[in-house]
Amino acid sequence: MKSLSRWAKRLTSFTAVLLLATAAQTNFASFDAPARAYLGEKPGRARNGTPEQMIVAAIDDIRAGKMGDARATVDALLDKQPNYRLAHLLSADLYAMRAVPLDKIGGAASAPADRLEDLRREALVRSKREAAPPPLDQLPAPLLVMSPKQKNVILVDAGASRIYIYANNNGVPRYVTDFYATIGKLGMGKQVEGDQRTPLGVYFVTSHMPRAQMDKTMGAQAALYGVGAWPMSYPNEWDKRLGRTGHGIWLHGVPYDTYSRAPWASNGCVALTNPEMLAVADYLQIGTTPVVIVPKIEWLNQDAWRARNQEAQQTLDGWRSAWENRDTRNYLAEYSRAFVSEDGQSFDKWAVQKASVNAGKLWAKVKLGDISIFATGGDKPMWVTTFEQDYSSNNLNNRMRKRLYWQRDDAQWKIVWEGAAGAG
C-alpha cells in the first residue's frame, strides 16, 4: 500500500506540473510495443548519470520491459530534480501501466494534448542525442577559423534543440560538452518582431544580466529567465541589411518551478535548464564569445575541415592582397553584384567610387589580425569573417574592427556586405 500511495502521489503531482507546461510543435515518442508493468515486480536498480542520461535510460528500460529499473531510475531522478515534468510523465505512465498497457509516452495522462506532445517531443529529442552523440572524430563545418581571443564558441543546432561548446585548440575546435536547449515556439529563422522564431546566423554574447538585476528592472517577469540572461547581438549587420526586426534574443535559464522547457517553447531565445545555463556561462566571454546558430550541423572529417579552413583563409587573403596591390579589377571581382555598401550604395556606384580612390593611391598596406570565420549553413550558406584591419597608404591611415559577409556566386565566394563589426 505504501508503494501504491507513493505512485498515486506522483501521478497527482505530475498532473499539476504538466498543466504548467508551455506549448510547442507536435511530435511524439512511442514505445516499440505496448508496455505494461506488474505489481509483483521486484525493486529495480536506478541508473546513474546526468538527468538527461537518466530520463533516456528510463525510457529505454520501459521499451525493454525492465519496469522495475525504470521506476527506480525515475524515482531517483525526481529526488534529484523534483520539478522535471518529463520525469513526472514517465512516473505517471509507470503507475498507469499496472492497470493497462500503454503504446506511447503519456498514453494514460488526462492533460491537454499540446502539453503531452511537448513532453513527447522532449523525450524524442533527448533520446536522439543519446542514440547518436556528436562524432568526436569529426569537426563542425560552421567553425572554420577561431580568433586567438575566442577561447570558446557556442554552436547551436536549432533543428536538434542542442547547444554545443567547443574550445579553441590552437585554432582547431575541440569538443567540450553539449546540452539540450529550447528554441522559439515556431522554430527557427527569425524575420520580424514577435514571430517567436530563433534567428539563424553568427552572433556574439554582448552582456550578462544577473537574476538579481533582472528582479529589480523586470519585476515578476524576471522569473521566466531563471538564473539570468546573456543577451546576444541580434539583429546583426546582415539581419539589418535584410530588414529583419526584433530584439531581446538571449541565452537564458528557465523558471525555477520547472527543470526544463519543451524543445520549441521560447519567444525566440535559446533557453537551457538553470544548472546547464550556469555551466555554459563559465565558457562565455562578454563581447567576444560567438554564438553560431545553424539549422543543422554539418560534420566533417579532419582533412575535409582543414580544406575548408584553408579555402576560407585563402579567399579572405585574396581580397586583402588585391586591395593592397591596388589591383582594382581583381579587388572588385571579390564582390557580388548584389553587394550593397554600408551606406546603402549599389555595387555599380560603389565600384566607381572604389576605382577612383584606388587610382589616387601611390602605395597601400593592408594587414589583418584577430581573424575569425564562421559558416551559417542552411539553403543559402554564408561566411562571416571578422578581423582587425590596419590600412595605411600615402594619404590615409585607418584601423578598425571589420566584418565581411560572403555568399556563393556560382563556384566562388563573393562579398555581399562590408562594414564595421557591430559586436564581437
PDB file of C-alpha atoms in Angstrom, residues 233-360:
ATOM      1  CA  SER A 233      23.808  40.655 -30.852  1.00  0.00           C
ATOM      2  CA  TYR A 234      20.599  40.051 -32.813  1.00  0.00           C
ATOM      3  CA  PRO A 235      19.932  41.708 -35.203  1.00  0.00           C
ATOM      4  CA  ASN A 236      23.424  41.508 -36.678  1.00  0.00           C
ATOM      5  CA  GLU A 237      24.590  43.508 -39.699  1.00  0.00           C
ATOM      6  CA  TRP A 238      23.162  41.059 -42.213  1.00  0.00           C
ATOM      7  CA  ASP A 239      19.814  40.878 -40.400  1.00  0.00           C
ATOM      8  CA  LYS A 240      19.570  44.660 -40.638  1.00  0.00           C
ATOM      9  CA  ARG A 241      20.582  44.587 -44.288  1.00  0.00           C
ATOM     10  CA  LEU A 242      17.617  42.257 -44.950  1.00  0.00           C
ATOM     11  CA  GLY A 243      15.232  44.317 -42.850  1.00  0.00           C
ATOM     12  CA  ARG A 244      14.798  41.748 -40.113  1.00  0.00           C
ATOM     13  CA  THR A 245      13.364  43.179 -36.913  1.00  0.00           C
ATOM     14  CA  GLY A 246      13.108  42.211 -33.282  1.00  0.00           C
ATOM     15  CA  HIS A 247      15.323  42.371 -30.224  1.00  0.00           C
ATOM     16  CA  GLY A 248      15.978  40.668 -26.918  1.00  0.00           C
ATOM     17  CA  ILE A 249      17.374  37.369 -28.213  1.00  0.00           C
ATOM     18  CA  TRP A 250      19.174  35.870 -25.249  1.00  0.00           C
ATOM     19  CA  LEU A 251      20.726  32.771 -23.794  1.00  0.00           C
ATOM     20  CA  HIS A 252      18.909  32.260 -20.505  1.00  0.00           C
ATOM     21  CA  GLY A 253      17.648  29.846 -17.869  1.00  0.00           C
ATOM     22  CA  VAL A 254      14.106  28.668 -17.129  1.00  0.00           C
ATOM     23  CA  PRO A 255      11.619  29.347 -14.308  1.00  0.00           C
ATOM     24  CA  TYR A 256      12.635  27.745 -11.048  1.00  0.00           C
ATOM     25  CA  ASP A 257       9.371  25.749 -10.894  1.00  0.00           C
ATOM     26  CA  THR A 258      10.401  23.568 -13.832  1.00  0.00           C
ATOM     27  CA  TYR A 259      13.555  21.686 -14.689  1.00  0.00           C
ATOM     28  CA  SER A 260      13.358  22.175 -18.469  1.00  0.00           C
ATOM     29  CA  ARG A 261      11.040  23.561 -21.140  1.00  0.00           C
ATOM     30  CA  ALA A 262       9.830  21.942 -24.350  1.00  0.00           C
ATOM     31  CA  PRO A 263      12.164  21.933 -27.381  1.00  0.00           C
ATOM     32  CA  TRP A 264      10.091  24.664 -29.093  1.00  0.00           C
ATOM     33  CA  ALA A 265       8.772  26.892 -26.325  1.00  0.00           C
ATOM     34  CA  SER A 266      10.583  30.249 -26.139  1.00  0.00           C
ATOM     35  CA  ASN A 267       9.762  33.546 -27.813  1.00  0.00           C
ATOM     36  CA  GLY A 268      12.932  33.221 -29.902  1.00  0.00           C
ATOM     37  CA  CYS A 269      15.647  32.910 -27.271  1.00  0.00           C
ATOM     38  CA  VAL A 270      17.799  29.863 -26.573  1.00  0.00           C
ATOM     39  CA  ALA A 271      16.908  28.544 -23.119  1.00  0.00           C
ATOM     40  CA  LEU A 272      18.632  25.889 -21.019  1.00  0.00           C
ATOM     41  CA  THR A 273      17.988  24.294 -17.656  1.00  0.00           C
ATOM     42  CA  ASN A 274      19.301  26.512 -14.890  1.00  0.00           C
ATOM     43  CA  PRO A 275      22.208  24.210 -13.924  1.00  0.00           C
ATOM     44  CA  GLU A 276      23.234  23.863 -17.558  1.00  0.00           C
ATOM     45  CA  MET A 277      22.905  27.590 -18.261  1.00  0.00           C
ATOM     46  CA  LEU A 278      25.296  28.238 -15.389  1.00  0.00           C
ATOM     47  CA  ALA A 279      27.647  25.620 -16.836  1.00  0.00           C
ATOM     48  CA  VAL A 280      27.549  27.322 -20.240  1.00  0.00           C
ATOM     49  CA  ALA A 281      28.123  30.721 -18.594  1.00  0.00           C
ATOM     50  CA  ASP A 282      31.556  29.548 -17.448  1.00  0.00           C
ATOM     51  CA  TYR A 283      32.617  29.485 -21.118  1.00  0.00           C
ATOM     52  CA  LEU A 284      31.262  32.906 -22.101  1.00  0.00           C
ATOM     53  CA  GLN A 285      33.462  35.964 -22.648  1.00  0.00           C
ATOM     54  CA  ILE A 286      31.316  39.068 -22.791  1.00  0.00           C
ATOM     55  CA  GLY A 287      31.829  40.865 -26.113  1.00  0.00           C
ATOM     56  CA  THR A 288      33.948  38.058 -27.540  1.00  0.00           C
ATOM     57  CA  THR A 289      32.245  34.652 -27.498  1.00  0.00           C
ATOM     58  CA  PRO A 290      30.488  33.807 -30.788  1.00  0.00           C
ATOM     59  CA  VAL A 291      27.103  32.076 -30.787  1.00  0.00           C
ATOM     60  CA  VAL A 292      26.697  30.355 -34.157  1.00  0.00           C
ATOM     61  CA  ILE A 293      23.099  29.212 -34.743  1.00  0.00           C
ATOM     62  CA  VAL A 294      22.517  26.828 -37.646  1.00  0.00           C
ATOM     63  CA  PRO A 295      19.532  24.737 -38.773  1.00  0.00           C
ATOM     64  CA  LYS A 296      21.644  21.570 -38.739  1.00  0.00           C
ATOM     65  CA  ILE A 297      25.318  20.908 -38.082  1.00  0.00           C
ATOM     66  CA  GLU A 298      27.391  19.509 -40.927  1.00  0.00           C
ATOM     67  CA  TRP A 299      30.192  17.297 -39.620  1.00  0.00           C
ATOM     68  CA  LEU A 300      33.482  16.970 -41.499  1.00  0.00           C
ATOM     69  CA  ASN A 301      36.412  14.614 -41.168  1.00  0.00           C
ATOM     70  CA  GLN A 302      39.718  16.197 -40.251  1.00  0.00           C
ATOM     71  CA  ASP A 303      41.009  16.503 -43.825  1.00  0.00           C
ATOM     72  CA  ALA A 304      37.763  17.981 -45.170  1.00  0.00           C
ATOM     73  CA  TRP A 305      37.639  20.510 -42.326  1.00  0.00           C
ATOM     74  CA  ARG A 306      41.242  21.605 -42.943  1.00  0.00           C
ATOM     75  CA  ALA A 307      40.480  22.016 -46.643  1.00  0.00           C
ATOM     76  CA  ARG A 308      37.579  24.350 -45.862  1.00  0.00           C
ATOM     77  CA  ASN A 309      39.611  26.178 -43.270  1.00  0.00           C
ATOM     78  CA  GLN A 310      42.330  26.841 -45.852  1.00  0.00           C
ATOM     79  CA  GLU A 311      39.803  27.803 -48.534  1.00  0.00           C
ATOM     80  CA  ALA A 312      38.238  30.396 -46.238  1.00  0.00           C
ATOM     81  CA  GLN A 313      41.580  31.885 -45.165  1.00  0.00           C
ATOM     82  CA  GLN A 314      42.938  31.960 -48.717  1.00  0.00           C
ATOM     83  CA  THR A 315      39.758  33.607 -50.016  1.00  0.00           C
ATOM     84  CA  LEU A 316      39.991  36.334 -47.382  1.00  0.00           C
ATOM     85  CA  ASP A 317      43.686  36.849 -48.080  1.00  0.00           C
ATOM     86  CA  GLY A 318      42.986  37.074 -51.822  1.00  0.00           C
ATOM     87  CA  TRP A 319      40.670  40.008 -51.123  1.00  0.00           C
ATOM     88  CA  ARG A 320      43.302  41.619 -48.874  1.00  0.00           C
ATOM     89  CA  SER A 321      46.085  41.120 -51.405  1.00  0.00           C
ATOM     90  CA  ALA A 322      44.103  42.581 -54.318  1.00  0.00           C
ATOM     91  CA  TRP A 323      43.252  45.635 -52.241  1.00  0.00           C
ATOM     92  CA  GLU A 324      46.841  46.112 -51.055  1.00  0.00           C
ATOM     93  CA  ASN A 325      48.211  45.771 -54.601  1.00  0.00           C
ATOM     94  CA  ARG A 326      45.647  48.269 -55.909  1.00  0.00           C
ATOM     95  CA  ASP A 327      44.529  45.566 -58.336  1.00  0.00           C
ATOM     96  CA  THR A 328      41.116  47.120 -58.836  1.00  0.00           C
ATOM     97  CA  ARG A 329      39.807  44.562 -61.328  1.00  0.00           C
ATOM     98  CA  ASN A 330      40.513  41.556 -59.093  1.00  0.00           C
ATOM     99  CA  TYR A 331      39.552  43.503 -55.972  1.00  0.00           C
ATOM    100  CA  LEU A 332      36.084  44.314 -57.349  1.00  0.00           C
ATOM    101  CA  ALA A 333      35.753  40.720 -58.567  1.00  0.00           C
ATOM    102  CA  GLU A 334      35.643  39.671 -54.911  1.00  0.00           C
ATOM    103  CA  TYR A 335      32.255  41.386 -54.542  1.00  0.00           C
ATOM    104  CA  SER A 336      28.832  40.142 -55.567  1.00  0.00           C
ATOM    105  CA  ARG A 337      26.706  42.165 -57.962  1.00  0.00           C
ATOM    106  CA  ALA A 338      24.140  42.047 -55.155  1.00  0.00           C
ATOM    107  CA  PHE A 339      26.556  43.876 -52.835  1.00  0.00           C
ATOM    108  CA  VAL A 340      25.239  46.975 -51.082  1.00  0.00           C
ATOM    109  CA  SER A 341      27.706  49.153 -49.179  1.00  0.00           C
ATOM    110  CA  GLU A 342      27.330  50.040 -45.529  1.00  0.00           C
ATOM    111  CA  ASP A 343      25.945  53.444 -46.506  1.00  0.00           C
ATOM    112  CA  GLY A 344      23.450  51.913 -48.950  1.00  0.00           C
ATOM    113  CA  GLN A 345      25.238  52.318 -52.296  1.00  0.00           C
ATOM    114  CA  SER A 346      24.584  49.759 -55.027  1.00  0.00           C
ATOM    115  CA  PHE A 347      27.524  47.756 -56.353  1.00  0.00           C
ATOM    116  CA  ASP A 348      27.841  49.844 -59.535  1.00  0.00           C
ATOM    117  CA  LYS A 349      28.018  53.197 -57.745  1.00  0.00           C
ATOM    118  CA  TRP A 350      30.285  51.862 -55.021  1.00  0.00           C
ATOM    119  CA  ALA A 351      32.625  50.234 -57.596  1.00  0.00           C
ATOM    120  CA  VAL A 352      33.096  53.537 -59.442  1.00  0.00           C
ATOM    121  CA  GLN A 353      33.977  55.239 -56.177  1.00  0.00           C
ATOM    122  CA  LYS A 354      36.453  52.498 -55.145  1.00  0.00           C
ATOM    123  CA  ALA A 355      38.154  52.563 -58.539  1.00  0.00           C
ATOM    124  CA  SER A 356      38.601  56.326 -58.246  1.00  0.00           C
ATOM    125  CA  VAL A 357      40.038  56.020 -54.715  1.00  0.00           C
ATOM    126  CA  ASN A 358      42.478  53.281 -55.720  1.00  0.00           C
ATOM    127  CA  ALA A 359      43.652  55.327 -58.703  1.00  0.00           C
ATOM    128  CA  GLY A 360      44.736  58.066 -56.317  1.00  0.00           C
TER     129      GLY A 360
END
